[in-house]
Amino acid sequence: MRLLTIIALIWLLAACSTTPTQPTLYERLGEQEGITTIVDNLLYEIGGNDTLLPFFAATNISRFREKLIEQLCQVSDGPCDYTGDSMAQVHAGMDLNDSHFNALVTDLVAAMDEAGVATGAQNDLLARLVPMYDEVMNPDDYINAEPTDTDANRVTR
Amino acid sequence: MVNRYLSRTLMLLVVLTGLVFNPAWAGSKILATSGATQIEGAAGGGLVPWAIIGGYGSEREWGAAASVTRVGLPDFQLGTAAVHAGINNRFEVSFAQQTLQVDNLAAVLSSPLDGVIEQHVYGAKARLWGDLIYEPWPQVSLGMQHKVNLNPAAGNVLGANSDSGTDWYLSVSKLYLHALFERNLLLNGTFRYTDANETGFLGFGDGSGTDTQWMAEASAGVFLNANWAVGVEYRQKPDRLNLGESDWRDAFVAWFPSKQVTVVGAYTDLGKVALWDDQTGWYLSVQINN
C-alpha cells in the first residue's frame, strides 16, 4: 500500500515536471493575426446573415472590427485592454432575442472553423463569451443599475 | 405485418422532407442542441426525454422533426415513427406510433394473441425556465406522455389493469461548454411519474391502488466536435407485474451532419423484457428536421 502511494506520488511529480507550459487561449487562437482572421471571417459571415445584418446598418465597421479584435484578445488572455463600450451600452435598444444570439454564435463558430481553430480552443472561447449573454440580452438592467450601484457604494463608504 | 407501419412512416418522412427544403423555416438553434428523438417521441436522447424543446426553432421561431427508430433485440423488434414540433423554444408537442413485434408471443402464452403490440403516445412538454447553454442554471421542463396501448391482451394476461396511462416527467438539462477534456458536456436528469409496465407495452398499473411511481432517468454525452457526440443513458423502470422488469441502458453515438439530419446509433441493454432475458441489441434512429 505504501509502495503504491510512493509510486503514485512519483508518477504525479513526473507528470507535473514534464508537462510543458500550457499555451494561453490567445496563443491557440493564433495571437493577433489569428484573431484578426477570425473577426474578418465573422464580418463576412454577418454580411451574409439576414437576421444580423440589419443591426449593423448604422455601425462604423472599421471601429467595430478594431474593438472586437481588442475584446477577443483580452478575453483570451492576450496583451490587450478592451477600450470599447460595455456590452450593455453596445446592445442597448436592439431588442435582441435568442434567435439573434444563436445566429451570432453560429457565425462565430463558422468564422473559427474557417480560421482553422481547434475544437478545444473554440469551446474555450465560447465558454468565456457566453457569460456576457445576460448583459447582451438585458442591457437595460445593467445601464440603469450602474448609477444606482455607484450611489449605493458612496453611501456605504 | 411490419410493412404497413413502414409505409406510414415513409409518408411522414416525405412530408417532412418537403419542409426541409424550405429554407425560410430553418431555425436558429445551435447545431445538435435540438437533440434526437427518444423512443416515445419527445426530444431527448434515445431512451430518455430531455428538457430541450424539439426542433431548431428558437425564440419567435418554430421547428419540427420526424424520425424512425428501430431497436433490434434477440426476441423483439421495437419500432417507433415519431414527429415532434417546438414553438418559441417554449412548448413541444409530439406523437409517436410504437410497435413491439414479439417473435413468439402466441407460442409462449398459448393464446391467439397478435404478435405485434402497437402503442400511440401523445406528448407535450413546456420549458419552465433556464437555458441549455447560455444561462448559469440548467434548463428545466415539465412534460407528459399519454399512452394508448392498442393491443392490451398481453398486458392484461400478465396482470395490468388498464390499456392507457399518462406519464408525467420533470427534466433538467445543461450543456457545459469546455467542460471535459476541452469538450462540451451534456448532462440530463429526468424524473418520471408513471404507471406503465414496459413503458406501456404491457399495459398500465396492476390494480394494487399504488400503481404510479417515481422513476429516475439520466443521460450524459460529450460532443467530440460540432457534429459528433457520444454518451450513455439510463432509465429506471418499475416491476409492478413481478416479471423482473429491468432498468434500461444504452451507449450511443450521435451524428449531426447538418441541421436537417440527425442519426443516432446505440448499443442497448433492455435486460429482461416480459418473459425474455438478456435483451441486448442495436438501436438506430434517423431523424430529419425542418
Short mmCIF file of C-alpha atoms in Angstrom, two decimals:
data_model
loop_
_atom_site.label_atom_id
_atom_site.label_comp_id
_atom_site.label_asym_id
_atom_site.label_seq_id
_atom_site.Cartn_x
_atom_site.Cartn_y
_atom_site.Cartn_z
CA MET A 1 0.00 0.00 0.00
CA ARG A 2 2.79 2.40 0.99
CA LEU A 3 4.71 1.41 -2.11
CA LEU A 4 1.65 2.17 -4.22
CA THR A 5 1.38 5.63 -2.66
CA ILE A 6 5.05 6.33 -3.37
CA ILE A 7 4.71 5.18 -6.97
CA ALA A 8 1.62 7.33 -7.39
CA LEU A 9 3.45 10.36 -5.95
CA ILE A 10 6.48 9.88 -8.19
CA TRP A 11 4.24 9.43 -11.21
CA LEU A 12 2.36 12.59 -10.32
CA LEU A 13 5.57 14.58 -9.83
CA ALA A 14 6.95 13.30 -13.13
CA ALA A 15 3.74 14.21 -14.86
CA CYS A 16 3.89 17.74 -13.42
CA SER A 17 7.53 18.32 -14.28
CA THR A 18 7.27 17.09 -17.86
CA THR A 19 4.06 18.94 -18.71
CA PRO A 20 5.05 21.89 -20.88
CA THR A 21 3.65 25.30 -20.07
CA GLN A 22 0.11 25.40 -21.36
CA PRO A 23 -0.31 27.90 -24.19
CA THR A 24 -2.81 30.65 -23.47
CA LEU A 25 -6.04 30.73 -25.43
CA TYR A 26 -4.68 33.85 -27.14
CA GLU A 27 -1.79 31.78 -28.47
CA ARG A 28 -4.09 28.93 -29.51
CA LEU A 29 -6.28 31.35 -31.48
CA GLY A 30 -3.17 32.38 -33.42
CA GLU A 31 -2.44 35.58 -31.47
CA GLN A 32 -3.16 38.92 -33.10
CA GLU A 33 -3.04 37.54 -36.64
CA GLY A 34 -5.35 34.62 -35.88
CA ILE A 35 -7.87 36.76 -34.01
CA THR A 36 -7.88 39.27 -36.86
CA THR A 37 -8.65 36.44 -39.28
CA ILE A 38 -11.48 35.20 -37.04
CA VAL A 39 -13.01 38.68 -36.82
CA ASP A 40 -12.71 39.26 -40.57
CA ASN A 41 -14.34 35.87 -41.20
CA LEU A 42 -17.09 36.81 -38.74
CA LEU A 43 -17.74 40.10 -40.55
CA TYR A 44 -18.01 38.13 -43.77
CA GLU A 45 -20.50 35.72 -42.15
CA ILE A 46 -22.58 38.58 -40.74
CA GLY A 47 -22.61 40.20 -44.17
CA GLY A 48 -24.49 37.17 -45.46
CA ASN A 49 -26.79 36.79 -42.47
CA ASP A 50 -30.22 38.38 -42.95
CA THR A 51 -31.01 38.03 -39.24
CA LEU A 52 -27.98 40.01 -38.09
CA LEU A 53 -27.12 42.38 -40.93
CA PRO A 54 -29.87 44.97 -40.16
CA PHE A 55 -28.32 45.59 -36.72
CA PHE A 56 -25.12 46.77 -38.39
CA ALA A 57 -26.79 49.28 -40.74
CA ALA A 58 -25.53 52.27 -38.73
CA THR A 59 -22.34 50.65 -37.43
CA ASN A 60 -18.88 52.02 -38.10
CA ILE A 61 -17.50 48.68 -39.30
CA SER A 62 -13.80 49.53 -39.01
CA ARG A 63 -14.30 50.62 -35.37
CA PHE A 64 -16.42 47.53 -34.66
CA ARG A 65 -13.68 45.35 -36.15
CA GLU A 66 -10.93 47.02 -34.15
CA LYS A 67 -12.83 46.85 -30.83
CA LEU A 68 -13.89 43.22 -31.37
CA ILE A 69 -10.28 42.20 -32.08
CA GLU A 70 -9.28 44.01 -28.90
CA GLN A 71 -12.05 42.33 -26.90
CA LEU A 72 -11.28 38.79 -28.14
CA CYS A 73 -7.59 39.44 -27.42
CA GLN A 74 -8.37 40.47 -23.84
CA VAL A 75 -10.91 37.68 -23.25
CA SER A 76 -8.36 35.10 -24.45
CA ASP A 77 -5.67 36.40 -22.03
CA GLY A 78 -3.77 38.29 -24.72
CA PRO A 79 -1.79 41.53 -24.16
CA CYS A 80 -4.72 43.88 -24.81
CA ASP A 81 -7.18 46.03 -22.91
CA TYR A 82 -10.66 46.32 -24.32
CA THR A 83 -11.35 50.04 -24.73
CA GLY A 84 -14.82 49.79 -26.26
CA ASP A 85 -18.19 50.39 -24.67
CA SER A 86 -19.75 47.92 -22.25
CA MET A 87 -21.80 45.06 -23.69
CA ALA A 88 -24.92 46.72 -22.23
CA GLN A 89 -24.14 50.06 -23.93
CA VAL A 90 -23.37 48.39 -27.26
CA HIS A 91 -26.59 46.35 -27.33
CA ALA A 92 -28.99 48.86 -25.74
CA GLY A 93 -32.22 49.38 -27.63
CA MET A 94 -31.66 46.47 -30.03
CA ASP A 95 -34.44 44.37 -28.50
CA LEU A 96 -32.48 41.19 -29.13
CA ASN A 97 -33.86 37.72 -28.61
CA ASP A 98 -32.31 34.25 -28.52
CA SER A 99 -32.56 33.78 -32.29
CA HIS A 100 -30.15 36.73 -32.73
CA PHE A 101 -27.76 35.42 -30.09
CA ASN A 102 -27.84 31.94 -31.67
CA ALA A 103 -27.22 33.44 -35.10
CA LEU A 104 -24.12 35.26 -33.87
CA VAL A 105 -22.77 32.17 -32.09
CA THR A 106 -23.32 30.14 -35.27
CA ASP A 107 -21.47 32.76 -37.34
CA LEU A 108 -18.63 32.91 -34.82
CA VAL A 109 -18.24 29.12 -34.91
CA ALA A 110 -18.18 29.25 -38.72
CA ALA A 111 -15.58 32.04 -38.55
CA MET A 112 -13.39 29.94 -36.23
CA ASP A 113 -13.84 26.82 -38.39
CA GLU A 114 -12.76 28.84 -41.42
CA ALA A 115 -9.71 30.10 -39.49
CA GLY A 116 -8.75 26.53 -38.57
CA VAL A 117 -9.22 26.96 -34.80
CA ALA A 118 -9.22 23.58 -33.00
CA THR A 119 -12.43 22.37 -31.31
CA GLY A 120 -10.99 22.70 -27.80
CA ALA A 121 -9.90 26.31 -28.32
CA GLN A 122 -13.28 27.12 -29.92
CA ASN A 123 -15.10 25.71 -26.89
CA ASP A 124 -12.80 27.67 -24.57
CA LEU A 125 -13.54 30.97 -26.32
CA LEU A 126 -17.29 30.28 -26.39
CA ALA A 127 -17.24 29.39 -22.70
CA ARG A 128 -15.60 32.76 -21.97
CA LEU A 129 -18.08 34.74 -24.11
CA VAL A 130 -21.32 33.04 -23.01
CA PRO A 131 -21.35 34.71 -19.54
CA MET A 132 -21.96 38.00 -21.43
CA TYR A 133 -25.34 36.63 -22.54
CA ASP A 134 -27.37 38.28 -19.80
CA GLU A 135 -25.83 41.73 -20.32
CA VAL A 136 -26.31 41.49 -24.11
CA MET A 137 -29.91 40.33 -23.84
CA ASN A 138 -30.98 42.62 -20.96
CA PRO A 139 -28.84 45.75 -21.41
CA ASP A 140 -31.34 47.98 -19.61
CA ASP A 141 -30.81 46.07 -16.37
CA TYR A 142 -27.12 46.96 -16.46
CA ILE A 143 -27.30 50.55 -17.74
CA ASN A 144 -29.97 51.56 -15.25
CA ALA A 145 -28.24 49.67 -12.48
CA GLU A 146 -24.83 51.30 -12.95
CA PRO A 147 -25.50 54.75 -11.36
CA THR A 148 -27.58 53.18 -8.59
CA ASP A 149 -24.71 50.89 -7.65
CA THR A 150 -22.23 53.77 -7.54
CA ASP A 151 -24.60 55.81 -5.38
CA ALA A 152 -25.05 52.89 -3.03
CA ASN A 153 -21.29 52.45 -2.77
CA ARG A 154 -20.83 56.12 -1.93
CA VAL A 155 -23.44 55.97 0.80
CA THR A 156 -21.93 52.90 2.42
CA ARG A 157 -18.45 54.36 2.29
CA MET B 1 -47.02 -7.17 -40.90
CA VAL B 2 -44.31 -4.62 -40.37
CA ASN B 3 -44.75 -3.18 -43.86
CA ARG B 4 -47.88 -1.24 -43.04
CA TYR B 5 -46.03 0.62 -40.26
CA LEU B 6 -43.12 1.24 -42.54
CA SER B 7 -45.31 2.75 -45.25
CA ARG B 8 -46.93 5.19 -42.81
CA THR B 9 -43.51 6.17 -41.62
CA LEU B 10 -42.26 6.76 -45.12
CA MET B 11 -45.22 9.02 -45.87
CA LEU B 12 -44.40 11.00 -42.79
CA LEU B 13 -40.80 11.36 -43.89
CA VAL B 14 -41.88 12.58 -47.32
CA VAL B 15 -43.93 15.36 -45.73
CA LEU B 16 -41.06 16.47 -43.54
CA THR B 17 -38.61 16.31 -46.42
CA GLY B 18 -40.83 18.90 -48.10
CA LEU B 19 -40.36 21.14 -45.09
CA VAL B 20 -36.60 20.64 -45.11
CA PHE B 21 -36.24 22.26 -48.49
CA ASN B 22 -37.95 25.44 -47.44
CA PRO B 23 -35.03 27.49 -46.10
CA ALA B 24 -37.31 30.19 -44.68
CA TRP B 25 -38.27 27.75 -41.96
CA ALA B 26 -34.80 26.90 -40.76
CA GLY B 27 -34.48 27.52 -37.02
CA SER B 28 -31.54 29.29 -35.41
CA LYS B 29 -30.66 26.94 -32.55
CA ILE B 30 -27.04 25.83 -32.46
CA LEU B 31 -26.34 22.59 -34.35
CA ALA B 32 -27.15 19.48 -32.28
CA THR B 33 -28.88 21.40 -29.46
CA SER B 34 -32.32 20.17 -30.51
CA GLY B 35 -31.14 16.65 -29.69
CA ALA B 36 -32.67 13.49 -31.09
CA THR B 37 -36.00 11.72 -30.55
CA GLN B 38 -36.44 9.35 -27.63
CA ILE B 39 -38.50 6.18 -28.14
CA GLU B 40 -41.76 7.80 -27.02
CA GLY B 41 -41.39 10.71 -29.44
CA ALA B 42 -40.17 13.56 -27.23
CA ALA B 43 -36.98 15.49 -27.97
CA GLY B 44 -34.19 13.91 -25.99
CA GLY B 45 -31.70 11.11 -26.19
CA GLY B 46 -32.65 7.60 -27.21
CA LEU B 47 -34.42 6.34 -24.10
CA VAL B 48 -34.78 9.49 -22.01
CA PRO B 49 -36.69 12.72 -22.72
CA TRP B 50 -34.59 15.83 -22.13
CA ALA B 51 -35.55 19.37 -21.07
CA ILE B 52 -34.77 20.65 -24.56
CA ILE B 53 -37.66 21.71 -26.79
CA GLY B 54 -37.67 19.77 -30.07
CA GLY B 55 -36.83 21.31 -33.41
CA TYR B 56 -34.33 24.03 -34.26
CA GLY B 57 -36.77 26.87 -33.58
CA SER B 58 -35.50 29.43 -31.09
CA GLU B 59 -37.35 32.44 -29.67
CA ARG B 60 -40.07 33.60 -32.13
CA GLU B 61 -39.35 30.59 -34.35
CA TRP B 62 -40.62 27.05 -34.62
CA GLY B 63 -39.09 23.78 -35.65
CA ALA B 64 -40.16 20.21 -36.28
CA ALA B 65 -38.61 16.79 -36.59
CA ALA B 66 -39.69 13.42 -37.93
CA SER B 67 -37.88 10.22 -37.14
CA VAL B 68 -37.88 6.48 -37.46
CA THR B 69 -36.23 4.32 -34.85
CA ARG B 70 -35.55 0.60 -34.77
CA VAL B 71 -34.30 -1.43 -31.85
CA GLY B 72 -33.27 -4.95 -32.78
CA LEU B 73 -33.29 -7.44 -29.90
CA PRO B 74 -32.97 -11.24 -29.73
CA ASP B 75 -36.73 -11.82 -29.26
CA PHE B 76 -38.20 -8.44 -30.22
CA GLN B 77 -38.16 -5.69 -32.78
CA LEU B 78 -39.11 -2.30 -31.37
CA GLY B 79 -40.02 0.35 -33.90
CA THR B 80 -41.04 3.97 -33.46
CA ALA B 81 -42.18 6.52 -36.01
CA ALA B 82 -42.43 9.92 -34.41
CA VAL B 83 -42.94 13.60 -35.05
CA HIS B 84 -42.46 16.50 -32.69
CA ALA B 85 -42.65 20.24 -33.08
CA GLY B 86 -41.38 23.04 -30.87
CA ILE B 87 -42.70 26.59 -30.75
CA ASN B 88 -40.77 29.62 -29.48
CA ASN B 89 -38.35 27.26 -27.69
CA ARG B 90 -41.12 27.06 -25.09
CA PHE B 91 -43.65 24.34 -25.97
CA GLU B 92 -43.28 20.97 -27.63
CA VAL B 93 -45.95 18.60 -28.89
CA SER B 94 -45.19 15.10 -30.10
CA PHE B 95 -46.76 11.96 -31.43
CA ALA B 96 -45.23 8.52 -31.66
CA GLN B 97 -46.50 5.30 -33.11
CA GLN B 98 -44.66 2.45 -31.47
CA THR B 99 -44.70 -1.21 -32.42
CA LEU B 100 -43.21 -4.02 -30.43
CA GLN B 101 -43.01 -7.13 -32.54
CA VAL B 102 -42.69 -10.25 -30.42
CA ASP B 103 -41.28 -13.18 -32.29
CA ASN B 104 -43.11 -15.99 -30.48
CA LEU B 105 -45.66 -14.36 -28.22
CA ALA B 106 -48.55 -16.63 -29.16
CA ALA B 107 -46.48 -19.73 -28.55
CA VAL B 108 -45.36 -18.65 -25.10
CA LEU B 109 -48.75 -17.52 -23.83
CA SER B 110 -50.52 -20.30 -25.74
CA SER B 111 -53.29 -17.96 -26.75
CA PRO B 112 -54.22 -16.39 -30.07
CA LEU B 113 -52.56 -13.02 -29.39
CA ASP B 114 -51.30 -10.68 -32.03
CA GLY B 115 -47.54 -10.83 -32.42
CA VAL B 116 -47.37 -7.05 -32.62
CA ILE B 117 -48.21 -4.70 -29.78
CA GLU B 118 -48.90 -1.21 -31.06
CA GLN B 119 -48.95 1.86 -28.85
CA HIS B 120 -49.66 5.52 -29.55
CA VAL B 121 -48.00 8.20 -27.45
CA TYR B 122 -49.32 11.77 -27.37
CA GLY B 123 -46.76 14.05 -25.76
CA ALA B 124 -46.44 17.65 -24.62
CA LYS B 125 -43.60 19.50 -22.93
CA ALA B 126 -43.11 23.03 -21.64
CA ARG B 127 -39.85 24.74 -20.75
CA LEU B 128 -40.33 26.21 -17.30
CA TRP B 129 -37.10 28.17 -17.00
CA GLY B 130 -33.41 28.31 -17.80
CA ASP B 131 -31.43 27.81 -20.96
CA LEU B 132 -29.49 24.77 -22.11
CA ILE B 133 -26.35 26.79 -22.90
CA TYR B 134 -26.41 30.47 -22.07
CA GLU B 135 -27.69 30.84 -18.54
CA PRO B 136 -25.86 29.62 -15.45
CA TRP B 137 -28.79 27.44 -14.33
CA PRO B 138 -29.92 24.37 -16.26
CA GLN B 139 -32.97 24.26 -18.48
CA VAL B 140 -35.94 22.73 -16.68
CA SER B 141 -39.03 21.38 -18.44
CA LEU B 142 -42.24 19.65 -17.45
CA GLY B 143 -43.65 17.04 -19.80
CA MET B 144 -46.39 14.46 -20.18
CA GLN B 145 -46.85 11.39 -22.36
CA HIS B 146 -50.33 9.96 -22.75
CA LYS B 147 -50.09 6.39 -23.97
CA VAL B 148 -52.75 4.19 -25.53
CA ASN B 149 -51.96 0.52 -25.98
CA LEU B 150 -53.93 -0.83 -28.94
CA ASN B 151 -53.14 -4.48 -28.23
CA PRO B 152 -53.56 -4.76 -24.46
CA ALA B 153 -54.16 -8.52 -24.34
CA ALA B 154 -50.60 -9.45 -23.35
CA GLY B 155 -50.54 -6.88 -20.55
CA ASN B 156 -53.94 -7.98 -19.30
CA VAL B 157 -52.88 -11.62 -19.16
CA LEU B 158 -49.83 -10.64 -17.11
CA GLY B 159 -51.83 -8.55 -14.62
CA ALA B 160 -52.08 -4.99 -15.93
CA ASN B 161 -55.42 -3.33 -15.26
CA SER B 162 -55.53 -0.60 -17.90
CA ASP B 163 -54.72 -0.14 -21.57
CA SER B 164 -53.85 3.55 -21.27
CA GLY B 165 -51.93 5.76 -18.92
CA THR B 166 -50.21 9.10 -18.59
CA ASP B 167 -46.59 9.65 -17.60
CA TRP B 168 -45.52 12.99 -16.15
CA TYR B 169 -41.89 13.98 -16.06
CA LEU B 170 -39.59 16.77 -14.98
CA SER B 171 -36.34 17.07 -16.93
CA VAL B 172 -33.24 19.08 -16.10
CA SER B 173 -30.65 19.55 -18.88
CA LYS B 174 -27.46 21.56 -19.21
CA LEU B 175 -24.71 21.82 -21.78
CA TYR B 176 -21.43 22.70 -20.08
CA LEU B 177 -19.01 24.33 -22.53
CA HIS B 178 -15.32 23.42 -22.43
CA ALA B 179 -16.04 21.06 -19.55
CA LEU B 180 -14.37 17.68 -20.12
CA PHE B 181 -11.05 17.37 -21.98
CA GLU B 182 -11.96 20.74 -23.53
CA ARG B 183 -15.17 19.25 -24.90
CA ASN B 184 -18.76 20.30 -24.29
CA LEU B 185 -20.62 18.06 -21.87
CA LEU B 186 -24.37 17.48 -21.81
CA LEU B 187 -25.96 16.26 -18.60
CA ASN B 188 -29.63 15.40 -18.17
CA GLY B 189 -31.73 14.12 -15.30
CA THR B 190 -35.37 13.13 -15.71
CA PHE B 191 -37.86 12.19 -13.00
CA ARG B 192 -40.87 10.32 -14.32
CA TYR B 193 -44.17 9.62 -12.55
CA THR B 194 -45.56 6.57 -14.31
CA ASP B 195 -47.86 3.57 -14.02
CA ALA B 196 -46.68 1.97 -17.28
CA ASN B 197 -45.42 -1.61 -17.49
CA GLU B 198 -42.57 -1.95 -20.00
CA THR B 199 -43.30 1.69 -20.97
CA GLY B 200 -46.92 0.69 -21.68
CA PHE B 201 -46.38 -2.27 -24.00
CA LEU B 202 -47.58 -4.48 -21.15
CA GLY B 203 -50.34 -2.10 -20.15
CA PHE B 204 -50.66 0.13 -17.13
CA GLY B 205 -50.94 -0.46 -13.41
CA ASP B 206 -51.53 -3.70 -11.60
CA GLY B 207 -54.73 -2.84 -9.76
CA SER B 208 -52.95 -2.54 -6.41
CA GLY B 209 -54.08 1.04 -5.89
CA THR B 210 -50.50 2.30 -5.60
CA ASP B 211 -49.80 1.95 -9.28
CA THR B 212 -47.97 5.20 -10.03
CA GLN B 213 -44.33 5.53 -9.02
CA TRP B 214 -41.42 7.95 -9.45
CA MET B 215 -38.60 6.68 -11.65
CA ALA B 216 -35.20 8.27 -12.30
CA GLU B 217 -33.55 8.58 -15.70
CA ALA B 218 -30.21 10.10 -16.66
CA SER B 219 -28.09 10.89 -19.68
CA ALA B 220 -24.53 12.09 -20.18
CA GLY B 221 -22.98 12.95 -23.51
CA VAL B 222 -19.77 14.52 -24.77
CA PHE B 223 -19.52 16.43 -28.04
CA LEU B 224 -16.31 15.32 -29.73
CA ASN B 225 -16.81 18.24 -32.11
CA ALA B 226 -19.78 20.18 -33.51
CA ASN B 227 -21.05 17.13 -35.44
CA TRP B 228 -20.38 14.08 -33.27
CA ALA B 229 -21.39 13.15 -29.74
CA VAL B 230 -21.04 10.00 -27.66
CA GLY B 231 -22.82 9.20 -24.44
CA VAL B 232 -24.73 6.88 -22.17
CA GLU B 233 -28.26 6.74 -20.85
CA TYR B 234 -30.03 5.02 -18.01
CA ARG B 235 -33.74 4.60 -17.44
CA GLN B 236 -35.09 3.14 -14.23
CA LYS B 237 -38.28 1.08 -14.60
CA PRO B 238 -40.77 -0.31 -12.12
CA ASP B 239 -41.61 -4.01 -11.75
CA ARG B 240 -45.30 -3.88 -10.98
CA LEU B 241 -46.16 -7.16 -12.67
CA ASN B 242 -43.41 -9.06 -10.80
CA LEU B 243 -41.81 -10.21 -14.03
CA GLY B 244 -38.36 -8.93 -13.16
CA GLU B 245 -38.75 -5.89 -15.44
CA SER B 246 -35.28 -4.44 -15.99
CA ASP B 247 -33.94 -0.92 -16.00
CA TRP B 248 -32.83 0.14 -19.49
CA ARG B 249 -29.40 1.35 -20.57
CA ASP B 250 -27.66 2.38 -23.75
CA ALA B 251 -24.39 3.74 -25.06
CA PHE B 252 -24.84 5.96 -28.11
CA VAL B 253 -23.08 7.73 -30.94
CA ALA B 254 -24.93 10.70 -32.43
CA TRP B 255 -24.11 12.33 -35.73
CA PHE B 256 -25.33 15.79 -36.71
CA PRO B 257 -24.08 16.29 -40.29
CA SER B 258 -26.37 19.32 -40.68
CA LYS B 259 -29.41 20.87 -39.03
CA GLN B 260 -31.56 18.80 -41.38
CA VAL B 261 -30.32 15.35 -40.40
CA THR B 262 -29.70 13.56 -37.11
CA VAL B 263 -28.55 9.95 -36.86
CA VAL B 264 -28.18 8.04 -33.61
CA GLY B 265 -26.73 4.57 -33.26
CA ALA B 266 -26.60 2.79 -29.93
CA TYR B 267 -25.95 -0.41 -28.14
CA THR B 268 -28.93 -1.03 -25.87
CA ASP B 269 -29.41 -3.29 -22.90
CA LEU B 270 -33.08 -3.70 -22.09
CA GLY B 271 -32.43 -6.64 -19.76
CA LYS B 272 -35.41 -8.87 -19.12
CA VAL B 273 -38.49 -7.87 -21.14
CA ALA B 274 -41.64 -9.77 -20.16
CA LEU B 275 -40.55 -13.43 -20.22
CA TRP B 276 -37.37 -12.98 -22.23
CA ASP B 277 -33.94 -12.49 -20.64
CA ASP B 278 -30.88 -10.69 -21.96
CA GLN B 279 -32.50 -8.39 -24.50
CA THR B 280 -29.42 -6.54 -25.71
CA GLY B 281 -29.02 -5.27 -29.22
CA TRP B 282 -28.61 -2.40 -31.61
CA TYR B 283 -30.56 0.83 -31.87
CA LEU B 284 -30.72 3.05 -34.94
CA SER B 285 -32.64 6.28 -35.31
CA VAL B 286 -32.75 8.57 -38.33
CA GLN B 287 -34.33 11.97 -37.99
CA ILE B 288 -34.93 14.84 -40.34
CA ASN B 289 -35.59 18.39 -39.18
CA ASN B 290 -37.07 21.35 -40.99
#
